[in-house]
Amino acid sequence: MILKELEIEFGNERLILNNQRALYWPAENALIIADLHLGKAAHFRKNGIAIPTQISQTDLYILNKLIVHYQPEKLIIVGDFVHAQTNTEIEDFIKFKANHSTTQFILIKGNHDRLSDTYLHSLGIDFITNELKMNQISFIHELQQEQYQNTVSGHIHPGVQFTLGKTKKSLPCFVVDDYSLILPAFSQFTGLDTRNYYSNNVVFYPFNLKEILEFKF
């Protein structure tokens, strides 16, 4: 895994974006991701759609590497943690959490997190909430309106599209403006929303496996 980082200031806090779909908050020693969609690929396979088994294994492999690197006290999942009930991917996550028992796993519930809190706790989630505020930063899965200041969200799987000659290429990205920071989907098994409907003063931070970039529009 090649880890590239880019430091920004958001909500009067120093945050570190990286090219592995995660955000690190040094002051809180918190690793932050969104849209893990655990169990989604296995759910599709169960329903006859051929999806490689390596997808979720790769996601957990990268997450493990990030936890080992940052040694966070907290892992904050900003919604859409689990996509389906018990399957092999869920079992893999239970083992994964057991290997990181000293890290507190916090879930801000998303639209796909429909399972009971009791069940989510049984998977290893330590704290579950619909919204969370830490210092001057708020966390919510889906940002509905510009009513929150300094809000970190997920949900839309943001991306940017480039035209290189006759070829169009899309990359996942972080999206930051005056009031919000939208996280990329951590799962590789998601689409990208490349619509340009963001507010003024927006900065896009697209990335690939080797670098993270900055584009202002």
Short mmCIF file of C-alpha atoms in Angstrom, two decimals:
data_model
loop_
_atom_site.label_atom_id
_atom_site.label_comp_id
_atom_site.label_asym_id
_atom_site.label_seq_id
_atom_site.Cartn_x
_atom_site.Cartn_y
_atom_site.Cartn_z
CA MET A 1 0.00 0.00 0.00
CA ILE A 2 1.33 3.41 -1.02
CA LEU A 3 0.14 6.09 1.40
CA LYS A 4 0.09 9.70 0.24
CA GLU A 5 -1.21 12.45 2.50
CA LEU A 6 -2.37 16.04 2.15
CA GLU A 7 -2.96 18.33 5.12
CA ILE A 8 -5.83 20.82 5.21
CA GLU A 9 -7.49 23.08 7.78
CA PHE A 10 -11.21 22.57 8.33
CA GLY A 11 -13.29 23.87 11.22
CA ASN A 12 -10.14 25.34 12.76
CA GLU A 13 -8.73 21.84 12.96
CA ARG A 14 -5.77 20.24 11.18
CA LEU A 15 -6.95 17.26 9.15
CA ILE A 16 -4.99 14.84 6.98
CA LEU A 17 -6.55 13.45 3.80
CA ASN A 18 -4.99 10.41 2.19
CA ASN A 19 -5.18 8.51 -1.07
CA GLN A 20 -6.55 5.42 0.67
CA ARG A 21 -10.04 6.92 1.07
CA ALA A 22 -9.63 7.98 4.70
CA LEU A 23 -9.22 11.07 6.84
CA TYR A 24 -7.05 11.35 9.94
CA TRP A 25 -7.70 13.91 12.71
CA PRO A 26 -4.50 14.21 14.78
CA ALA A 27 -5.95 16.23 17.67
CA GLU A 28 -8.55 13.51 18.35
CA ASN A 29 -6.35 10.63 17.19
CA ALA A 30 -9.29 9.57 15.04
CA LEU A 31 -9.33 7.74 11.72
CA ILE A 32 -12.47 8.61 9.74
CA ILE A 33 -14.07 6.76 6.83
CA ALA A 34 -17.52 6.54 5.22
CA ASP A 35 -19.52 4.05 3.19
CA LEU A 36 -17.76 0.79 3.95
CA HIS A 37 -20.83 -1.14 2.69
CA LEU A 38 -19.75 -4.30 4.45
CA GLY A 39 -21.51 -7.39 3.11
CA LYS A 40 -22.68 -5.76 -0.12
CA ALA A 41 -20.55 -7.86 -2.47
CA ALA A 42 -21.49 -11.10 -0.68
CA HIS A 43 -25.16 -10.09 -0.83
CA PHE A 44 -24.89 -9.64 -4.59
CA ARG A 45 -23.13 -13.00 -4.98
CA LYS A 46 -25.86 -14.67 -2.93
CA ASN A 47 -28.37 -13.31 -5.43
CA GLY A 48 -26.51 -14.70 -8.43
CA ILE A 49 -24.47 -11.65 -9.44
CA ALA A 50 -20.80 -12.47 -9.98
CA ILE A 51 -18.75 -10.16 -7.75
CA PRO A 52 -15.11 -10.96 -6.83
CA THR A 53 -14.62 -12.07 -3.23
CA GLN A 54 -11.43 -10.00 -3.01
CA ILE A 55 -13.33 -6.70 -2.87
CA SER A 56 -14.26 -6.72 0.82
CA GLN A 57 -11.02 -8.47 1.74
CA THR A 58 -9.08 -5.66 0.06
CA ASP A 59 -11.13 -3.01 1.88
CA LEU A 60 -10.41 -4.60 5.26
CA TYR A 61 -6.76 -5.13 4.33
CA ILE A 62 -6.36 -1.41 3.58
CA LEU A 63 -8.28 -0.44 6.72
CA ASN A 64 -6.00 -2.69 8.76
CA LYS A 65 -2.94 -1.01 7.24
CA LEU A 66 -4.34 2.44 8.07
CA ILE A 67 -5.07 1.49 11.68
CA VAL A 68 -1.58 0.05 12.07
CA HIS A 69 -0.08 3.21 10.56
CA TYR A 70 -2.06 5.84 12.50
CA GLN A 71 -2.70 3.85 15.70
CA PRO A 72 -5.99 5.72 16.26
CA GLU A 73 -7.91 5.71 19.51
CA LYS A 74 -11.13 5.99 17.48
CA LEU A 75 -12.35 4.76 14.11
CA ILE A 76 -15.33 6.88 13.04
CA ILE A 77 -17.50 5.36 10.31
CA VAL A 78 -19.70 8.09 8.82
CA GLY A 79 -22.57 5.89 7.74
CA ASP A 80 -23.41 2.90 5.54
CA PHE A 81 -21.25 0.53 7.53
CA VAL A 82 -23.12 -2.67 6.83
CA HIS A 83 -25.16 -3.50 3.74
CA ALA A 84 -26.52 -6.93 4.61
CA GLN A 85 -26.91 -9.27 7.56
CA THR A 86 -24.75 -12.29 8.34
CA ASN A 87 -22.49 -13.48 5.52
CA THR A 88 -18.80 -14.24 5.10
CA GLU A 89 -17.85 -10.56 4.95
CA ILE A 90 -19.55 -9.93 8.28
CA GLU A 91 -17.66 -12.85 9.81
CA ASP A 92 -14.40 -11.41 8.45
CA PHE A 93 -15.18 -8.07 10.09
CA ILE A 94 -15.81 -9.67 13.49
CA LYS A 95 -12.33 -11.20 13.33
CA PHE A 96 -10.95 -7.87 12.10
CA LYS A 97 -12.43 -5.98 15.07
CA ALA A 98 -11.02 -8.55 17.50
CA ASN A 99 -7.56 -7.72 16.17
CA HIS A 100 -8.17 -4.02 16.90
CA SER A 101 -9.89 -4.26 20.25
CA THR A 102 -8.07 -1.23 21.68
CA THR A 103 -9.57 1.05 19.01
CA GLN A 104 -13.06 2.39 19.69
CA PHE A 105 -15.32 1.85 16.68
CA ILE A 106 -17.94 4.62 16.34
CA LEU A 107 -20.80 4.45 13.82
CA ILE A 108 -22.84 7.40 12.61
CA LYS A 109 -25.79 5.53 11.12
CA GLY A 110 -26.49 5.83 7.39
CA ASN A 111 -29.44 4.99 5.18
CA HIS A 112 -28.22 1.39 4.72
CA ASP A 113 -27.61 0.82 8.44
CA ARG A 114 -31.08 -0.62 9.08
CA LEU A 115 -30.04 -3.46 11.38
CA SER A 116 -30.65 -3.19 15.10
CA ASP A 117 -28.17 -1.51 17.40
CA THR A 118 -27.95 -4.78 19.32
CA TYR A 119 -26.81 -6.58 16.19
CA LEU A 120 -24.35 -3.82 15.28
CA HIS A 121 -22.88 -3.96 18.78
CA SER A 122 -22.45 -7.73 18.36
CA LEU A 123 -20.23 -7.05 15.34
CA GLY A 124 -17.91 -4.94 17.45
CA ILE A 125 -19.29 -1.42 17.06
CA ASP A 126 -18.73 0.30 20.39
CA PHE A 127 -20.86 3.45 20.00
CA ILE A 128 -23.78 4.14 17.65
CA THR A 129 -25.46 7.47 16.95
CA ASN A 130 -27.25 9.38 14.19
CA GLU A 131 -25.08 12.48 14.56
CA LEU A 132 -21.88 13.28 16.39
CA LYS A 133 -20.14 16.51 17.35
CA MET A 134 -16.53 16.65 18.49
CA ASN A 135 -14.97 20.04 19.20
CA GLN A 136 -16.13 22.26 16.32
CA ILE A 137 -16.74 19.45 13.83
CA SER A 138 -20.06 17.64 13.30
CA PHE A 139 -20.55 14.25 11.64
CA ILE A 140 -23.66 13.09 9.81
CA HIS A 141 -24.03 10.55 7.01
CA GLU A 142 -26.10 12.62 4.59
CA LEU A 143 -25.90 16.40 4.56
CA GLN A 144 -29.40 17.60 3.70
CA GLN A 145 -29.02 21.38 3.88
CA GLU A 146 -26.42 24.02 4.62
CA GLN A 147 -27.63 24.14 8.20
CA TYR A 148 -24.53 22.61 9.71
CA GLN A 149 -21.20 24.36 9.97
CA ASN A 150 -18.00 22.34 9.75
CA THR A 151 -19.77 19.09 8.93
CA VAL A 152 -18.16 15.87 7.73
CA SER A 153 -20.47 13.58 5.76
CA GLY A 154 -20.46 10.74 3.24
CA HIS A 155 -23.31 9.12 1.29
CA ILE A 156 -22.82 10.49 -2.24
CA HIS A 157 -19.55 8.72 -3.15
CA PRO A 158 -18.06 11.87 -4.72
CA GLY A 159 -15.83 11.74 -7.76
CA VAL A 160 -14.38 13.95 -10.47
CA GLN A 161 -14.20 13.30 -14.18
CA PHE A 162 -11.26 14.20 -16.39
CA THR A 163 -11.00 14.28 -20.16
CA LEU A 164 -7.62 13.15 -21.44
CA GLY A 165 -7.68 13.42 -25.20
CA LYS A 166 -10.62 11.28 -26.24
CA THR A 167 -10.70 9.35 -22.98
CA LYS A 168 -12.76 10.19 -19.92
CA LYS A 169 -11.44 9.08 -16.55
CA SER A 170 -13.13 9.28 -13.16
CA LEU A 171 -11.45 9.32 -9.77
CA PRO A 172 -12.89 9.28 -6.24
CA CYS A 173 -12.31 12.44 -4.26
CA PHE A 174 -12.80 14.43 -1.08
CA VAL A 175 -14.97 17.54 -1.53
CA VAL A 176 -14.40 20.53 0.76
CA ASP A 177 -16.17 23.88 0.82
CA ASP A 178 -16.80 26.64 3.35
CA TYR A 179 -19.07 24.56 5.55
CA SER A 180 -18.67 20.86 4.75
CA LEU A 181 -16.29 18.04 3.94
CA ILE A 182 -17.64 15.09 1.97
CA LEU A 183 -15.73 11.83 2.28
CA PRO A 184 -15.19 9.39 -0.58
CA ALA A 185 -16.69 5.93 -0.25
CA PHE A 186 -14.21 3.62 1.46
CA SER A 187 -15.60 0.57 -0.30
CA GLN A 188 -14.23 -0.05 -3.77
CA PHE A 189 -17.57 -1.61 -4.72
CA THR A 190 -19.41 1.68 -5.28
CA GLY A 191 -20.08 4.05 -8.13
CA LEU A 192 -18.96 7.68 -8.30
CA ASP A 193 -21.17 10.77 -8.32
CA THR A 194 -19.38 13.22 -10.61
CA ARG A 195 -22.20 15.76 -10.93
CA ASN A 196 -21.05 19.33 -10.44
CA TYR A 197 -23.68 20.54 -7.99
CA TYR A 198 -21.47 21.65 -5.13
CA SER A 199 -21.44 25.14 -3.63
CA ASN A 200 -19.05 28.00 -4.27
CA ASN A 201 -15.45 27.94 -3.06
CA VAL A 202 -15.30 24.19 -3.46
CA VAL A 203 -12.03 22.28 -3.53
CA PHE A 204 -11.78 18.76 -4.92
CA TYR A 205 -9.09 16.36 -3.73
CA PRO A 206 -9.06 13.45 -6.22
CA PHE A 207 -6.69 10.57 -5.72
CA ASN A 208 -5.43 7.31 -7.11
CA LEU A 209 -3.23 4.59 -5.67
CA LYS A 210 -0.10 6.72 -6.00
CA GLU A 211 -1.05 10.34 -5.23
CA ILE A 212 -3.63 12.83 -3.99
CA LEU A 213 -4.24 16.09 -5.86
CA GLU A 214 -5.98 19.43 -5.29
CA PHE A 215 -8.29 21.24 -7.71
CA LYS A 216 -10.09 24.52 -7.02
CA PHE A 217 -13.04 25.68 -9.10
#
